[in-house]
Backbone as a ProteinNet text record, in pm:
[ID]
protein_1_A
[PRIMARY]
XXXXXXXXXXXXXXXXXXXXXXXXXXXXXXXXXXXXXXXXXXXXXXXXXXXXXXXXXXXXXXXXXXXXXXXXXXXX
[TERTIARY]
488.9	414.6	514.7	482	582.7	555	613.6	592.5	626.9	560.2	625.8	660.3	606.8	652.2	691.6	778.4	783.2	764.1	682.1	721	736.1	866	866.6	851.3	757.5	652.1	675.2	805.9	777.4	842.3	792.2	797.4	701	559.8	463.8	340.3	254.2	150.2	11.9	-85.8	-222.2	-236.3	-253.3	-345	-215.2	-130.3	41.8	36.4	50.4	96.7	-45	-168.5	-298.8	-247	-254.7	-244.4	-74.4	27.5	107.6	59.9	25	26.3	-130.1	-175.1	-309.8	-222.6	-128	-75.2	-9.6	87.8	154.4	78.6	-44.1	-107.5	-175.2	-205.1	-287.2	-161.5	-61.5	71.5	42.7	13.4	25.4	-112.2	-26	-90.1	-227.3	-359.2	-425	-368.5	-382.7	-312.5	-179.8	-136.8	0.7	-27.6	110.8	70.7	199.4	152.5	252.3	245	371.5	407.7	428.4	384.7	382.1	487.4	490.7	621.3	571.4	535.5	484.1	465.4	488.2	497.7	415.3	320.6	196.4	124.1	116.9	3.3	-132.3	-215.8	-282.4	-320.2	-182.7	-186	-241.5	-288.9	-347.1	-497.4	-556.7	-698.7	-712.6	-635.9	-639.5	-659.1	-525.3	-529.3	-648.5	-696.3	-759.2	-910.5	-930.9	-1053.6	-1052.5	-955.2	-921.8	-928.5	-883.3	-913.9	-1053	-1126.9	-1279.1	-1345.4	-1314.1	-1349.4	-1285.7	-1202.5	-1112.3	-1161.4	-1177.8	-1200.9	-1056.9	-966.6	-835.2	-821.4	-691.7	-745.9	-589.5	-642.2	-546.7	-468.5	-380.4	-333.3	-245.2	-198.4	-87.9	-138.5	-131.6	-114.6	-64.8	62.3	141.9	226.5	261.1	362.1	531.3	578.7	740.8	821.9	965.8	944.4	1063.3	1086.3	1165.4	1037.4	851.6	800.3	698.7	755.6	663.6	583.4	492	345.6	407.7	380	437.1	277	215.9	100.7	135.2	60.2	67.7	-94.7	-48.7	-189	-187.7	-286.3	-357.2	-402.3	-377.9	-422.7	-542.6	-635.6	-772.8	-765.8
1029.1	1030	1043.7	1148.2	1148	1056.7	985.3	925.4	956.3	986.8	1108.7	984.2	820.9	734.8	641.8	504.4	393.1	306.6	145.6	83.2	-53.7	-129.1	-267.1	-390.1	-398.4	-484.4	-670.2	-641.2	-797.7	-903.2	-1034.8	-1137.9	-1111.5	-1020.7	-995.4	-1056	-1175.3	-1183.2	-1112.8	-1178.1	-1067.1	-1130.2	-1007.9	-870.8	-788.9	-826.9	-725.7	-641.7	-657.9	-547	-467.1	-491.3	-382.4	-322	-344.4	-291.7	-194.6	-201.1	-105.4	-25.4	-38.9	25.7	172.3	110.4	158	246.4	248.4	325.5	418.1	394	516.2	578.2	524.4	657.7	754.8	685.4	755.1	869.7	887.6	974.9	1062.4	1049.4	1132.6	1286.4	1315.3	1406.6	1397.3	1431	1380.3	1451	1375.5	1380.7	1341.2	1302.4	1240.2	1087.2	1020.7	899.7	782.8	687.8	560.8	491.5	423.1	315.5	209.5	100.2	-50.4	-130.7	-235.1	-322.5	-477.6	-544.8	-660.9	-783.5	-953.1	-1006.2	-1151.9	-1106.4	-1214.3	-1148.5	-1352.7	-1292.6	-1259.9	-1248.3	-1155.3	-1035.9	-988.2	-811.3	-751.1	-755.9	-699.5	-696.5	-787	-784.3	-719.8	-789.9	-694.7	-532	-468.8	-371	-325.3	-345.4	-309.6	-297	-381.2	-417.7	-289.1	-235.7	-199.5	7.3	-34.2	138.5	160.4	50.8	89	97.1	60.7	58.9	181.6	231.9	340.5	467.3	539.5	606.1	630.2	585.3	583	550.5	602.5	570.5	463.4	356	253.1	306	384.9	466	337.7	236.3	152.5	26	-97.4	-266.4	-321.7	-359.9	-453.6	-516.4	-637	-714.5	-680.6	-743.8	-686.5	-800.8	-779.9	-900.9	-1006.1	-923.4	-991.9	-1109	-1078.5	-1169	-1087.2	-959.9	-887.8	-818.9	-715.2	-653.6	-469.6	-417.8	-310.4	-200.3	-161.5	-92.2	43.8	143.4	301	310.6	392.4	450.3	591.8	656.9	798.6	843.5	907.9	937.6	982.8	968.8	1050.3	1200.2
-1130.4	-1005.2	-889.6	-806.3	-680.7	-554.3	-503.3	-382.8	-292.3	-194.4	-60	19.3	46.9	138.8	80.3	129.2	75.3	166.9	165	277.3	205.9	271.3	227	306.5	262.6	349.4	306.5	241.7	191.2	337	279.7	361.4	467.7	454	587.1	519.2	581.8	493.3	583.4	531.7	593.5	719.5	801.7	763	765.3	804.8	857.5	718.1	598.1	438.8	501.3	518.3	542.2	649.8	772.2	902.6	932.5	836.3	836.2	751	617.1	544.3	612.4	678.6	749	834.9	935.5	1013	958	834.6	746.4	673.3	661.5	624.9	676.1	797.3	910.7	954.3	928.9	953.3	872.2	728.6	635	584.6	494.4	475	367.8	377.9	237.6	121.5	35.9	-139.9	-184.6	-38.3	-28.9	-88.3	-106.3	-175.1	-119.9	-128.2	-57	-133.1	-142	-269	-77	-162.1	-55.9	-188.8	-131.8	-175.8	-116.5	-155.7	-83.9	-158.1	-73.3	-110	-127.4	-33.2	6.4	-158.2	-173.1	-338.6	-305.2	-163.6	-151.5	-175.8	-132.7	-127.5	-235.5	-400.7	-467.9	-444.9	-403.9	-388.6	-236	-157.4	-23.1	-53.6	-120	-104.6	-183.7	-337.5	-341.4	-257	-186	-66.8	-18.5	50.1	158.9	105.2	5.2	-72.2	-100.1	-105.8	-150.2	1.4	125.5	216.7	320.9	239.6	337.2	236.3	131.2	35.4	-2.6	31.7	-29.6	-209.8	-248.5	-401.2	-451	-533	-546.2	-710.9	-669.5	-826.6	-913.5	-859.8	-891.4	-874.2	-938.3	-891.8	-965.9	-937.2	-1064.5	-968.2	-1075.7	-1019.5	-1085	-1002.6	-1055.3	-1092.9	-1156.2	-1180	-1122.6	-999.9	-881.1	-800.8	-857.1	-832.1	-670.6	-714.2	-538.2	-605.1	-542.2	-578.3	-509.6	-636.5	-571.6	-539.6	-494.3	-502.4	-477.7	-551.7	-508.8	-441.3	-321.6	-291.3	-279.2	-259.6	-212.2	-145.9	-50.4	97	59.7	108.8	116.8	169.9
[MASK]
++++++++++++++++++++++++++++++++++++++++++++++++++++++++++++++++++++++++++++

């Protein structure tokens, strides 16, 4: 999978990992895709929230095992 962005969002808890990750994509191109990096144990259900409410697509959710949440998304 190619990732055209990265953002590392750790040590930001909510809404800050949504509301950047919301601006870099609003930059991008659709079919483009952003890998997030984050560390609030939120951020998996967030993001997924937030892809079903944006039509964005959540290609990635795992944890790593430095203990952060790395998510891929999909620009609409």
């Amino acid at each position: 999978m190619q990732i055209d962005r990265s953002l590392d969002l750790s040590g930001l808890n909510c809404p800050l990992p949504i509301l950047r990750a919301k601006k870099a994509l609003a930059d991008m191109e659709s079919g483009t895709v952003l890998e997030v990096i984050a560390t609030d144990p939120g951020a998996p259900g967030d993001f997924a929230a937030f892809c079903r409410q944006t039509g964005n697509t959540l290609l990635e959710s795992a944890a790593t095992v430095e203990g952060k949440f790395k998510l891929v998304l999909q620009r609409k």
